[in-house]
Amino acid sequence: MAWTVAPEPYDSPVAAALWRAYYTEISDRWYLLREGRRTDPEELERGIAAVSGADLAPPGGGLLVARYAGEPAGNAGFRLLGGTTAELTRVFLYAGMRGRGGAALLVRAAEDAARASGATRMVLDTRGDLVEARALYARLGYPETEPHNTDPYAEHWFAKELG
């Protein structure tokens, strides 16, 4: 089976389904670890609705969707922060698609797209409990750095020169 990665409008049905899956997973993981429960359904809906993804639209950003055997499998986005720095965000694969090389493919595609938009540096943040994400970023050449934002959920920050 072959992977493909292509730009996707942030407001497409595919992008919306992937955002819902991503947000549900990271929110549930947060609450299960800290409070032993899943996200309250009303809170989940408010959280999903609160982030439109418009910052992932060109020319200030981009959203990429990976497909495996033609079916949507995951996404990654970037947004330009100013100057020549871009921020990697929404790196996600459906659980059944993990372990097949799709995450690295998405990150590299996001790096290429950010570079094509003028970025020479990519930054990102993640939480401590997302150990798989931290391992992925380290494997792809992202060393940990000092914080570049004040996101209340960010616990680890990374950066990479895109060259």
Tab-separated table of C-alpha atoms in Angstrom:
chain	number	residue	atom	x	y	z
A	1	MET	CA	0.000	0.000	0.000
A	2	ALA	CA	1.167	3.502	-0.777
A	3	TRP	CA	0.986	6.749	1.144
A	4	THR	CA	0.115	10.019	-0.527
A	5	VAL	CA	0.236	13.473	1.039
A	6	ALA	CA	-1.508	16.503	-0.426
A	7	PRO	CA	-2.732	19.931	0.687
A	8	GLU	CA	-6.277	20.002	2.026
A	9	PRO	CA	-8.544	22.981	2.761
A	10	TYR	CA	-8.731	23.444	6.540
A	11	ASP	CA	-12.537	23.529	6.363
A	12	SER	CA	-13.111	20.441	4.203
A	13	PRO	CA	-15.120	17.479	5.551
A	14	VAL	CA	-11.929	15.379	5.618
A	15	ALA	CA	-10.066	18.051	7.614
A	16	ALA	CA	-13.012	18.406	10.000
A	17	ALA	CA	-13.137	14.647	10.651
A	18	LEU	CA	-9.393	14.514	11.297
A	19	TRP	CA	-9.558	17.563	13.623
A	20	ARG	CA	-12.391	15.928	15.586
A	21	ALA	CA	-10.448	12.667	15.927
A	22	TYR	CA	-7.225	14.463	16.905
A	23	TYR	CA	-8.859	16.773	19.439
A	24	THR	CA	-10.908	13.952	20.962
A	25	GLU	CA	-7.814	11.788	21.405
A	26	ILE	CA	-5.593	14.436	22.980
A	27	SER	CA	-8.387	15.784	25.185
A	28	ASP	CA	-9.443	12.338	26.391
A	29	ARG	CA	-5.825	11.413	27.026
A	30	TRP	CA	-5.374	14.559	29.144
A	31	TYR	CA	-8.451	13.923	31.262
A	32	LEU	CA	-7.880	10.184	31.627
A	33	LEU	CA	-4.352	10.797	32.908
A	34	ARG	CA	-5.228	13.633	35.245
A	35	GLU	CA	-8.816	12.951	36.306
A	36	GLY	CA	-9.505	9.347	35.311
A	37	ARG	CA	-12.321	10.274	32.943
A	38	ARG	CA	-12.939	11.095	29.308
A	39	THR	CA	-13.729	14.618	28.145
A	40	ASP	CA	-17.226	15.802	28.939
A	41	PRO	CA	-19.144	15.701	25.610
A	42	GLU	CA	-20.260	19.341	25.836
A	43	GLU	CA	-16.734	20.482	26.661
A	44	LEU	CA	-15.413	18.407	23.770
A	45	GLU	CA	-17.805	20.082	21.326
A	46	ARG	CA	-16.864	23.546	22.605
A	47	GLY	CA	-13.159	22.758	22.228
A	48	ILE	CA	-13.547	21.441	18.696
A	49	ALA	CA	-15.647	24.434	17.653
A	50	ALA	CA	-13.289	26.958	19.263
A	51	VAL	CA	-10.450	26.298	16.797
A	52	SER	CA	-11.421	26.881	13.179
A	53	GLY	CA	-8.085	26.018	11.608
A	54	ALA	CA	-8.196	29.162	9.457
A	55	ASP	CA	-4.582	29.841	10.460
A	56	LEU	CA	-3.673	26.754	8.408
A	57	ALA	CA	-4.861	28.327	5.156
A	58	PRO	CA	-2.420	29.703	2.590
A	59	PRO	CA	-0.569	31.965	2.409
A	60	GLY	CA	0.034	31.979	6.181
A	61	GLY	CA	-0.027	28.237	6.648
A	62	GLY	CA	-1.085	24.934	5.255
A	63	LEU	CA	-2.802	21.684	6.120
A	64	LEU	CA	-1.646	18.412	4.610
A	65	VAL	CA	-3.617	15.169	4.615
A	66	ALA	CA	-2.003	11.778	4.320
A	67	ARG	CA	-3.966	9.044	2.628
A	68	TYR	CA	-3.184	5.360	2.828
A	69	ALA	CA	-4.554	3.282	-0.017
A	70	GLY	CA	-6.583	6.359	-0.959
A	71	GLU	CA	-8.299	6.744	2.431
A	72	PRO	CA	-7.667	9.692	4.778
A	73	ALA	CA	-5.269	8.509	7.472
A	74	GLY	CA	-3.874	11.630	9.140
A	75	ASN	CA	-2.772	15.224	8.887
A	76	ALA	CA	-0.148	17.796	9.768
A	77	GLY	CA	-0.292	21.549	9.545
A	78	PHE	CA	1.962	24.542	9.799
A	79	ARG	CA	1.482	28.236	10.342
A	80	LEU	CA	3.958	31.005	9.706
A	81	LEU	CA	4.759	32.859	12.922
A	82	GLY	CA	6.577	35.787	11.408
A	83	GLY	CA	9.922	36.244	9.828
A	84	THR	CA	11.188	32.876	8.688
A	85	THR	CA	9.759	30.706	11.494
A	86	ALA	CA	6.886	28.283	11.065
A	87	GLU	CA	5.106	26.221	13.705
A	88	LEU	CA	4.275	22.563	13.151
A	89	THR	CA	0.856	21.581	14.472
A	90	ARG	CA	-1.877	18.936	14.304
A	91	VAL	CA	0.432	16.023	13.567
A	92	PHE	CA	-1.987	13.108	13.819
A	93	LEU	CA	-2.678	9.670	12.412
A	94	TYR	CA	-5.690	7.512	13.098
A	95	ALA	CA	-4.638	4.801	15.574
A	96	GLY	CA	-4.929	2.016	13.007
A	97	MET	CA	-2.559	3.822	10.651
A	98	ARG	CA	0.293	4.273	13.113
A	99	GLY	CA	3.550	2.400	12.782
A	100	ARG	CA	3.565	2.495	8.971
A	101	GLY	CA	5.766	5.545	8.395
A	102	GLY	CA	2.956	8.031	7.858
A	103	ALA	CA	3.853	10.406	10.690
A	104	ALA	CA	7.409	10.946	9.455
A	105	LEU	CA	6.076	11.411	5.936
A	106	LEU	CA	3.617	14.059	7.151
A	107	VAL	CA	6.225	15.961	9.151
A	108	ARG	CA	8.646	15.993	6.225
A	109	ALA	CA	5.877	17.162	3.888
A	110	ALA	CA	4.974	19.952	6.328
A	111	GLU	CA	8.650	20.955	6.490
A	112	ASP	CA	8.798	21.091	2.689
A	113	ALA	CA	5.586	23.143	2.496
A	114	ALA	CA	6.788	25.549	5.193
A	115	ARG	CA	10.132	25.903	3.402
A	116	ALA	CA	8.294	26.658	0.144
A	117	SER	CA	6.418	29.383	2.063
A	118	GLY	CA	9.684	31.003	3.120
A	119	ALA	CA	10.359	29.357	6.479
A	120	THR	CA	13.887	28.373	7.413
A	121	ARG	CA	13.051	27.180	10.929
A	122	MET	CA	10.247	24.995	12.298
A	123	VAL	CA	9.161	25.053	15.942
A	124	LEU	CA	6.587	22.977	17.785
A	125	ASP	CA	5.353	22.131	21.237
A	126	THR	CA	3.800	19.087	22.812
A	127	ARG	CA	2.799	17.666	26.173
A	128	GLY	CA	4.823	15.380	28.391
A	129	ASP	CA	2.305	12.544	28.172
A	130	LEU	CA	2.543	12.455	24.371
A	131	VAL	CA	5.701	10.356	24.516
A	132	GLU	CA	5.217	8.953	21.016
A	133	ALA	CA	5.174	12.464	19.565
A	134	ARG	CA	8.298	13.454	21.478
A	135	ALA	CA	10.107	10.351	20.207
A	136	LEU	CA	9.011	11.107	16.632
A	137	TYR	CA	10.287	14.674	16.766
A	138	ALA	CA	13.618	13.629	18.266
A	139	ARG	CA	14.001	10.939	15.578
A	140	LEU	CA	13.331	13.555	12.873
A	141	GLY	CA	16.030	15.914	14.123
A	142	TYR	CA	14.093	18.220	16.438
A	143	PRO	CA	16.099	18.914	19.602
A	144	GLU	CA	14.290	20.276	22.643
A	145	THR	CA	14.580	24.038	23.088
A	146	GLU	CA	13.472	26.790	25.393
A	147	PRO	CA	9.735	27.646	25.272
A	148	HIS	CA	8.664	29.700	22.262
A	149	ASN	CA	5.087	30.231	23.464
A	150	THR	CA	2.961	30.310	26.596
A	151	ASP	CA	0.438	27.624	25.657
A	152	PRO	CA	-0.842	26.296	29.005
A	153	TYR	CA	-0.759	22.697	27.741
A	154	ALA	CA	2.752	22.859	26.259
A	155	GLU	CA	5.424	21.116	28.315
A	156	HIS	CA	8.119	20.412	25.709
A	157	TRP	CA	9.318	22.672	22.877
A	158	PHE	CA	11.345	21.670	19.833
A	159	ALA	CA	12.958	23.436	16.871
A	160	LYS	CA	14.689	22.471	13.670
A	161	GLU	CA	16.519	24.487	11.056
A	162	LEU	CA	14.971	23.753	7.670
A	163	GLY	CA	17.926	24.993	5.663
